[in-house]
């Protein structure tokens, strides 16, 4: 039997592995040149403005032949991956900045012996924010670790009725560490932000449900031991008050919240649910993470790491369509209270493809370096696909919430009644056209009010510490 090889290097209509390496090497070389070449075109930023203004990237051409700018790389502060370093396990956290007796008495407990989302009481208020990027120091000029406690005390604890606070990813700088290092770093972060630690603990003690959706900067939070430690620290009396989601949060017929990096090819982790088994120990780095893992290496070695990461992502995309990963999706569907087929379809909405990801990224960076960054007021195409998939399976929601882009935005979704909201960032790496771009005292968040009959209202808001 003979096979024909067409001009694209495919045998019998499929990619021939012999031709894959040259194609990937050529694409990687092009991206490397762009990484190093755009720096000469990017203007310097004054001191306290944003010291690490990234070149930026724009997304693939949409169906309307426009450029979708919202899913972009996170090249700037506070960095994609923290360097691994030996850390001593912290066993004592800082003492409370206010007397424990001042914490309001807890509300009557509610059934919370399981993490199943359908047990969540929907009625009440949902407060959603993301991208605080809390690390082991407070070197961001906006000081999110100091502002967050004020927000929680003045807004959440002052509200009546059932309250939920959801952090939609990149809450902590916690990724790329082994298990012991992850535990030590989590405790170190909370030690360096004692006001935040005690405000979160006060919320849990008052009966507020705390939800942490993992992002590309805090993927290790999904480790069973790390998630358990976070629950133990923030709510020692009732650990179920703190819940961690490796992929997304689903409140039936109300909202879904995901960080959004799964729809950005260079950040995507195809086997994201495996993080909730043993962290990222057995997972390959996403392409952009592989490139940034060790900036001290030579360009050639970094390019090699990028090529290997691209091929690893391709292999991972094939594995998520096999039985072993289907079993993880089935378990996640039970936890999310979603139809199994719906969860499987959501997992396959976005996919890493080398032949499209690298040229698109290079094009975005070149356009941005030439001063042609496009910042429209439209929701990303992936959000619409996600919401329409839920609707097709009879699980439509009123709100789709994400973060990742650092671009606060509220917009309508195409051909779908779901409302899109991006929570922006509380760090100094602000993008987009919102008031937080020029006003450092404006911190974006999303609020969703849910009545007992399921009706919802709310949207994107900005909180200013001096306004209360």
PDB file of C-alpha atoms in Angstrom, residues 83-301:
ATOM      1  CA  UNK A  83      12.517  30.704  40.682  1.00  0.00           C
ATOM      2  CA  UNK A  84      12.666  27.601  42.756  1.00  0.00           C
ATOM      3  CA  UNK A  85      14.647  28.001  45.928  1.00  0.00           C
ATOM      4  CA  UNK A  86      15.017  26.043  49.141  1.00  0.00           C
ATOM      5  CA  UNK A  87      12.505  27.248  51.690  1.00  0.00           C
ATOM      6  CA  UNK A  88      12.165  26.398  55.334  1.00  0.00           C
ATOM      7  CA  UNK A  89       8.736  25.237  56.351  1.00  0.00           C
ATOM      8  CA  UNK A  90       6.984  28.023  58.230  1.00  0.00           C
ATOM      9  CA  UNK A  91       5.123  26.706  61.219  1.00  0.00           C
ATOM     10  CA  UNK A  92       4.017  29.964  62.815  1.00  0.00           C
ATOM     11  CA  UNK A  93       2.003  32.650  61.083  1.00  0.00           C
ATOM     12  CA  UNK A  94       1.938  36.254  62.180  1.00  0.00           C
ATOM     13  CA  UNK A  95      -0.473  37.207  64.911  1.00  0.00           C
ATOM     14  CA  UNK A  96      -3.732  38.902  64.045  1.00  0.00           C
ATOM     15  CA  UNK A  97      -3.545  42.656  63.393  1.00  0.00           C
ATOM     16  CA  UNK A  98      -6.742  43.029  65.431  1.00  0.00           C
ATOM     17  CA  UNK A  99      -7.952  41.106  68.493  1.00  0.00           C
ATOM     18  CA  UNK A 100      -9.604  37.813  67.755  1.00  0.00           C
ATOM     19  CA  UNK A 101     -12.468  38.825  70.034  1.00  0.00           C
ATOM     20  CA  UNK A 102     -13.341  41.552  67.542  1.00  0.00           C
ATOM     21  CA  UNK A 103     -14.228  39.007  64.847  1.00  0.00           C
ATOM     22  CA  UNK A 104     -18.032  38.937  64.463  1.00  0.00           C
ATOM     23  CA  UNK A 105     -19.769  35.883  65.823  1.00  0.00           C
ATOM     24  CA  UNK A 106     -20.193  33.205  63.162  1.00  0.00           C
ATOM     25  CA  UNK A 107     -23.537  32.752  61.515  1.00  0.00           C
ATOM     26  CA  UNK A 108     -25.397  29.472  62.029  1.00  0.00           C
ATOM     27  CA  UNK A 109     -23.560  26.775  60.141  1.00  0.00           C
ATOM     28  CA  UNK A 110     -24.953  25.413  56.907  1.00  0.00           C
ATOM     29  CA  UNK A 111     -24.507  21.916  55.449  1.00  0.00           C
ATOM     30  CA  UNK A 112     -21.062  21.913  53.860  1.00  0.00           C
ATOM     31  CA  UNK A 113     -19.668  18.448  54.338  1.00  0.00           C
ATOM     32  CA  UNK A 114     -19.080  18.027  50.612  1.00  0.00           C
ATOM     33  CA  UNK A 115     -17.469  20.067  47.869  1.00  0.00           C
ATOM     34  CA  UNK A 116     -20.294  19.349  45.434  1.00  0.00           C
ATOM     35  CA  UNK A 117     -21.293  22.671  43.897  1.00  0.00           C
ATOM     36  CA  UNK A 118     -24.983  21.838  43.769  1.00  0.00           C
ATOM     37  CA  UNK A 119     -24.986  22.036  47.593  1.00  0.00           C
ATOM     38  CA  UNK A 120     -23.996  25.708  47.411  1.00  0.00           C
ATOM     39  CA  UNK A 121     -26.783  28.048  48.498  1.00  0.00           C
ATOM     40  CA  UNK A 122     -27.248  30.197  45.422  1.00  0.00           C
ATOM     41  CA  UNK A 123     -29.245  33.005  46.987  1.00  0.00           C
ATOM     42  CA  UNK A 124     -27.173  35.875  48.306  1.00  0.00           C
ATOM     43  CA  UNK A 125     -24.235  37.862  47.002  1.00  0.00           C
ATOM     44  CA  UNK A 126     -21.246  36.669  45.013  1.00  0.00           C
ATOM     45  CA  UNK A 127     -18.124  38.833  45.056  1.00  0.00           C
ATOM     46  CA  UNK A 128     -15.565  37.896  42.396  1.00  0.00           C
ATOM     47  CA  UNK A 129     -12.067  39.300  41.840  1.00  0.00           C
ATOM     48  CA  UNK A 130      -8.800  37.985  40.464  1.00  0.00           C
ATOM     49  CA  UNK A 131      -5.138  38.483  39.653  1.00  0.00           C
ATOM     50  CA  UNK A 132      -3.919  39.815  42.996  1.00  0.00           C
ATOM     51  CA  UNK A 133      -0.567  38.061  42.461  1.00  0.00           C
ATOM     52  CA  UNK A 134       0.244  37.953  46.173  1.00  0.00           C
ATOM     53  CA  UNK A 135       3.833  36.842  46.709  1.00  0.00           C
ATOM     54  CA  UNK A 136       6.360  36.722  49.516  1.00  0.00           C
ATOM     55  CA  UNK A 137       6.743  40.513  49.460  1.00  0.00           C
ATOM     56  CA  UNK A 138       4.590  43.576  48.892  1.00  0.00           C
ATOM     57  CA  UNK A 139       6.541  45.369  46.175  1.00  0.00           C
ATOM     58  CA  UNK A 140       3.604  46.274  43.952  1.00  0.00           C
ATOM     59  CA  UNK A 141       2.778  50.013  44.133  1.00  0.00           C
ATOM     60  CA  UNK A 142      -0.944  49.253  44.338  1.00  0.00           C
ATOM     61  CA  UNK A 143      -0.363  47.028  47.398  1.00  0.00           C
ATOM     62  CA  UNK A 144      -3.192  44.537  46.764  1.00  0.00           C
ATOM     63  CA  UNK A 145      -2.322  42.672  49.964  1.00  0.00           C
ATOM     64  CA  UNK A 146      -3.103  45.793  51.992  1.00  0.00           C
ATOM     65  CA  UNK A 147      -6.193  46.857  50.069  1.00  0.00           C
ATOM     66  CA  UNK A 148      -7.951  43.470  49.991  1.00  0.00           C
ATOM     67  CA  UNK A 149      -8.539  43.331  53.795  1.00  0.00           C
ATOM     68  CA  UNK A 150     -10.246  46.735  53.658  1.00  0.00           C
ATOM     69  CA  UNK A 151     -12.496  45.542  50.855  1.00  0.00           C
ATOM     70  CA  UNK A 152     -13.441  42.357  52.695  1.00  0.00           C
ATOM     71  CA  UNK A 153     -14.189  44.161  55.949  1.00  0.00           C
ATOM     72  CA  UNK A 154     -16.048  47.153  54.516  1.00  0.00           C
ATOM     73  CA  UNK A 155     -18.007  45.355  51.819  1.00  0.00           C
ATOM     74  CA  UNK A 156     -18.307  41.618  52.423  1.00  0.00           C
ATOM     75  CA  UNK A 157     -18.434  41.489  56.221  1.00  0.00           C
ATOM     76  CA  UNK A 158     -20.717  44.508  56.300  1.00  0.00           C
ATOM     77  CA  UNK A 159     -23.264  42.853  54.007  1.00  0.00           C
ATOM     78  CA  UNK A 160     -26.191  40.796  55.207  1.00  0.00           C
ATOM     79  CA  UNK A 161     -27.414  37.444  54.003  1.00  0.00           C
ATOM     80  CA  UNK A 162     -25.405  34.579  52.473  1.00  0.00           C
ATOM     81  CA  UNK A 163     -22.067  35.752  51.070  1.00  0.00           C
ATOM     82  CA  UNK A 164     -19.594  34.139  48.683  1.00  0.00           C
ATOM     83  CA  UNK A 165     -16.164  35.454  47.736  1.00  0.00           C
ATOM     84  CA  UNK A 166     -14.574  33.893  44.651  1.00  0.00           C
ATOM     85  CA  UNK A 167     -10.961  34.530  43.665  1.00  0.00           C
ATOM     86  CA  UNK A 168     -10.820  33.799  39.931  1.00  0.00           C
ATOM     87  CA  UNK A 169      -7.196  32.735  39.618  1.00  0.00           C
ATOM     88  CA  UNK A 170      -3.683  34.122  40.106  1.00  0.00           C
ATOM     89  CA  UNK A 171      -4.467  35.020  43.691  1.00  0.00           C
ATOM     90  CA  UNK A 172      -1.030  33.811  44.768  1.00  0.00           C
ATOM     91  CA  UNK A 173       2.359  33.475  43.111  1.00  0.00           C
ATOM     92  CA  UNK A 174       2.378  29.726  43.604  1.00  0.00           C
ATOM     93  CA  UNK A 175       3.405  27.589  40.650  1.00  0.00           C
ATOM     94  CA  UNK A 176       6.242  25.301  39.603  1.00  0.00           C
ATOM     95  CA  UNK A 177       7.101  24.059  43.095  1.00  0.00           C
ATOM     96  CA  UNK A 178       7.303  20.579  44.562  1.00  0.00           C
ATOM     97  CA  UNK A 179       4.777  19.612  47.228  1.00  0.00           C
ATOM     98  CA  UNK A 180       6.822  20.612  50.300  1.00  0.00           C
ATOM     99  CA  UNK A 181       7.915  23.830  48.622  1.00  0.00           C
ATOM    100  CA  UNK A 182       4.313  24.633  47.701  1.00  0.00           C
ATOM    101  CA  UNK A 183       3.170  24.223  51.288  1.00  0.00           C
ATOM    102  CA  UNK A 184       6.036  26.323  52.600  1.00  0.00           C
ATOM    103  CA  UNK A 185       5.481  29.053  50.033  1.00  0.00           C
ATOM    104  CA  UNK A 186       1.738  29.257  50.723  1.00  0.00           C
ATOM    105  CA  UNK A 187       2.412  29.756  54.420  1.00  0.00           C
ATOM    106  CA  UNK A 188       5.161  32.257  53.638  1.00  0.00           C
ATOM    107  CA  UNK A 189       2.786  34.287  51.454  1.00  0.00           C
ATOM    108  CA  UNK A 190       0.160  34.402  54.196  1.00  0.00           C
ATOM    109  CA  UNK A 191       2.856  35.325  56.722  1.00  0.00           C
ATOM    110  CA  UNK A 192       3.915  38.285  54.566  1.00  0.00           C
ATOM    111  CA  UNK A 193       0.292  39.400  54.204  1.00  0.00           C
ATOM    112  CA  UNK A 194      -1.082  39.053  57.747  1.00  0.00           C
ATOM    113  CA  UNK A 195      -3.938  41.524  57.209  1.00  0.00           C
ATOM    114  CA  UNK A 196      -5.176  39.514  54.238  1.00  0.00           C
ATOM    115  CA  UNK A 197      -4.798  36.265  56.157  1.00  0.00           C
ATOM    116  CA  UNK A 198      -6.844  37.429  59.116  1.00  0.00           C
ATOM    117  CA  UNK A 199      -9.490  39.129  56.959  1.00  0.00           C
ATOM    118  CA  UNK A 200     -10.045  35.878  55.074  1.00  0.00           C
ATOM    119  CA  UNK A 201     -10.178  33.984  58.328  1.00  0.00           C
ATOM    120  CA  UNK A 202     -12.710  36.478  59.682  1.00  0.00           C
ATOM    121  CA  UNK A 203     -14.866  35.967  56.580  1.00  0.00           C
ATOM    122  CA  UNK A 204     -14.856  32.196  57.017  1.00  0.00           C
ATOM    123  CA  UNK A 205     -15.637  32.539  60.732  1.00  0.00           C
ATOM    124  CA  UNK A 206     -18.606  34.755  59.875  1.00  0.00           C
ATOM    125  CA  UNK A 207     -19.998  32.117  57.491  1.00  0.00           C
ATOM    126  CA  UNK A 208     -18.740  33.545  54.200  1.00  0.00           C
ATOM    127  CA  UNK A 209     -17.946  30.825  51.657  1.00  0.00           C
ATOM    128  CA  UNK A 210     -14.473  31.285  50.117  1.00  0.00           C
ATOM    129  CA  UNK A 211     -13.810  29.935  46.614  1.00  0.00           C
ATOM    130  CA  UNK A 212     -10.375  29.803  44.964  1.00  0.00           C
ATOM    131  CA  UNK A 213     -10.223  29.085  41.225  1.00  0.00           C
ATOM    132  CA  UNK A 214      -6.706  28.198  40.089  1.00  0.00           C
ATOM    133  CA  UNK A 215      -4.899  30.226  37.427  1.00  0.00           C
ATOM    134  CA  UNK A 216      -1.607  29.793  35.624  1.00  0.00           C
ATOM    135  CA  UNK A 217       0.254  31.529  38.479  1.00  0.00           C
ATOM    136  CA  UNK A 218      -1.230  29.474  41.334  1.00  0.00           C
ATOM    137  CA  UNK A 219      -1.821  26.062  39.758  1.00  0.00           C
ATOM    138  CA  UNK A 220      -0.181  24.335  42.748  1.00  0.00           C
ATOM    139  CA  UNK A 221      -3.086  25.515  44.893  1.00  0.00           C
ATOM    140  CA  UNK A 222      -5.039  22.553  43.504  1.00  0.00           C
ATOM    141  CA  UNK A 223      -2.657  20.031  45.078  1.00  0.00           C
ATOM    142  CA  UNK A 224      -4.701  18.059  47.632  1.00  0.00           C
ATOM    143  CA  UNK A 225      -2.228  18.806  50.421  1.00  0.00           C
ATOM    144  CA  UNK A 226      -1.988  22.516  49.547  1.00  0.00           C
ATOM    145  CA  UNK A 227      -5.765  22.934  49.204  1.00  0.00           C
ATOM    146  CA  UNK A 228      -6.249  21.165  52.530  1.00  0.00           C
ATOM    147  CA  UNK A 229      -3.649  23.395  54.185  1.00  0.00           C
ATOM    148  CA  UNK A 230      -5.324  26.533  52.834  1.00  0.00           C
ATOM    149  CA  UNK A 231      -8.664  25.366  54.242  1.00  0.00           C
ATOM    150  CA  UNK A 232      -7.064  24.522  57.578  1.00  0.00           C
ATOM    151  CA  UNK A 233      -5.406  27.931  57.841  1.00  0.00           C
ATOM    152  CA  UNK A 234      -8.371  30.060  56.800  1.00  0.00           C
ATOM    153  CA  UNK A 235     -11.162  28.082  58.451  1.00  0.00           C
ATOM    154  CA  UNK A 236      -9.802  25.737  61.128  1.00  0.00           C
ATOM    155  CA  UNK A 237     -13.239  25.222  62.697  1.00  0.00           C
ATOM    156  CA  UNK A 238     -14.982  24.390  59.429  1.00  0.00           C
ATOM    157  CA  UNK A 239     -12.494  23.678  56.581  1.00  0.00           C
ATOM    158  CA  UNK A 240     -15.311  23.137  54.069  1.00  0.00           C
ATOM    159  CA  UNK A 241     -15.817  26.911  54.095  1.00  0.00           C
ATOM    160  CA  UNK A 242     -12.811  27.069  51.754  1.00  0.00           C
ATOM    161  CA  UNK A 243     -12.973  25.364  48.363  1.00  0.00           C
ATOM    162  CA  UNK A 244     -10.420  25.109  45.582  1.00  0.00           C
ATOM    163  CA  UNK A 245     -11.226  24.524  41.906  1.00  0.00           C
ATOM    164  CA  UNK A 246      -8.482  23.351  39.536  1.00  0.00           C
ATOM    165  CA  UNK A 247     -10.441  24.344  36.430  1.00  0.00           C
ATOM    166  CA  UNK A 248     -13.614  26.391  36.953  1.00  0.00           C
ATOM    167  CA  UNK A 249     -16.386  27.178  39.411  1.00  0.00           C
ATOM    168  CA  UNK A 250     -19.973  26.434  38.422  1.00  0.00           C
ATOM    169  CA  UNK A 251     -23.071  27.737  40.191  1.00  0.00           C
ATOM    170  CA  UNK A 252     -26.022  26.118  38.400  1.00  0.00           C
ATOM    171  CA  UNK A 253     -27.954  28.574  36.230  1.00  0.00           C
ATOM    172  CA  UNK A 254     -26.170  31.516  37.873  1.00  0.00           C
ATOM    173  CA  UNK A 255     -22.523  31.742  36.816  1.00  0.00           C
ATOM    174  CA  UNK A 256     -19.343  30.028  35.760  1.00  0.00           C
ATOM    175  CA  UNK A 257     -15.933  31.435  36.663  1.00  0.00           C
ATOM    176  CA  UNK A 258     -12.664  30.291  35.147  1.00  0.00           C
ATOM    177  CA  UNK A 259      -9.317  32.049  35.063  1.00  0.00           C
ATOM    178  CA  UNK A 260      -9.115  31.982  31.259  1.00  0.00           C
ATOM    179  CA  UNK A 261      -5.568  30.758  30.605  1.00  0.00           C
ATOM    180  CA  UNK A 262      -6.922  27.479  29.246  1.00  0.00           C
ATOM    181  CA  UNK A 263      -8.033  29.377  26.143  1.00  0.00           C
ATOM    182  CA  UNK A 264      -4.637  30.990  25.605  1.00  0.00           C
ATOM    183  CA  UNK A 265      -2.542  28.450  23.699  1.00  0.00           C
ATOM    184  CA  UNK A 266       0.846  29.444  25.112  1.00  0.00           C
ATOM    185  CA  UNK A 267      -0.444  29.219  28.712  1.00  0.00           C
ATOM    186  CA  UNK A 268      -2.799  26.277  28.230  1.00  0.00           C
ATOM    187  CA  UNK A 269      -2.408  23.150  30.365  1.00  0.00           C
ATOM    188  CA  UNK A 270      -4.368  20.475  28.444  1.00  0.00           C
ATOM    189  CA  UNK A 271      -4.357  18.042  31.379  1.00  0.00           C
ATOM    190  CA  UNK A 272      -5.288  20.655  33.958  1.00  0.00           C
ATOM    191  CA  UNK A 273      -7.292  18.227  36.125  1.00  0.00           C
ATOM    192  CA  UNK A 274      -4.151  16.206  36.855  1.00  0.00           C
ATOM    193  CA  UNK A 275      -2.930  19.137  38.952  1.00  0.00           C
ATOM    194  CA  UNK A 276      -5.527  18.168  41.552  1.00  0.00           C
ATOM    195  CA  UNK A 277      -3.867  14.745  41.871  1.00  0.00           C
ATOM    196  CA  UNK A 278      -0.185  15.554  42.318  1.00  0.00           C
ATOM    197  CA  UNK A 279       0.286  19.163  41.269  1.00  0.00           C
ATOM    198  CA  UNK A 280       2.399  19.889  38.226  1.00  0.00           C
ATOM    199  CA  UNK A 281       5.010  17.237  39.116  1.00  0.00           C
ATOM    200  CA  UNK A 282       4.250  15.053  36.115  1.00  0.00           C
ATOM    201  CA  UNK A 283       3.070  17.764  33.735  1.00  0.00           C
ATOM    202  CA  UNK A 284       5.168  19.489  31.096  1.00  0.00           C
ATOM    203  CA  UNK A 285       5.485  23.256  31.221  1.00  0.00           C
ATOM    204  CA  UNK A 286       3.264  25.221  28.818  1.00  0.00           C
ATOM    205  CA  UNK A 287       5.261  26.781  25.954  1.00  0.00           C
ATOM    206  CA  UNK A 288       5.438  30.303  27.375  1.00  0.00           C
ATOM    207  CA  UNK A 289       6.360  28.980  30.807  1.00  0.00           C
ATOM    208  CA  UNK A 290       9.119  26.865  29.273  1.00  0.00           C
ATOM    209  CA  UNK A 291      10.508  29.931  27.503  1.00  0.00           C
ATOM    210  CA  UNK A 292      10.505  32.012  30.711  1.00  0.00           C
ATOM    211  CA  UNK A 293      11.597  29.234  33.078  1.00  0.00           C
ATOM    212  CA  UNK A 294      15.281  30.220  33.019  1.00  0.00           C
ATOM    213  CA  UNK A 295      16.008  33.610  31.393  1.00  0.00           C
ATOM    214  CA  UNK A 296      19.734  33.189  32.106  1.00  0.00           C
ATOM    215  CA  UNK A 297      20.057  30.435  29.525  1.00  0.00           C
ATOM    216  CA  UNK A 298      21.228  31.137  25.985  1.00  0.00           C
ATOM    217  CA  UNK A 299      18.621  31.918  23.311  1.00  0.00           C
ATOM    218  CA  UNK A 300      19.345  28.601  21.618  1.00  0.00           C
ATOM    219  CA  UNK A 301      18.667  26.587  24.782  1.00  0.00           C
TER     220      UNK A 301
END
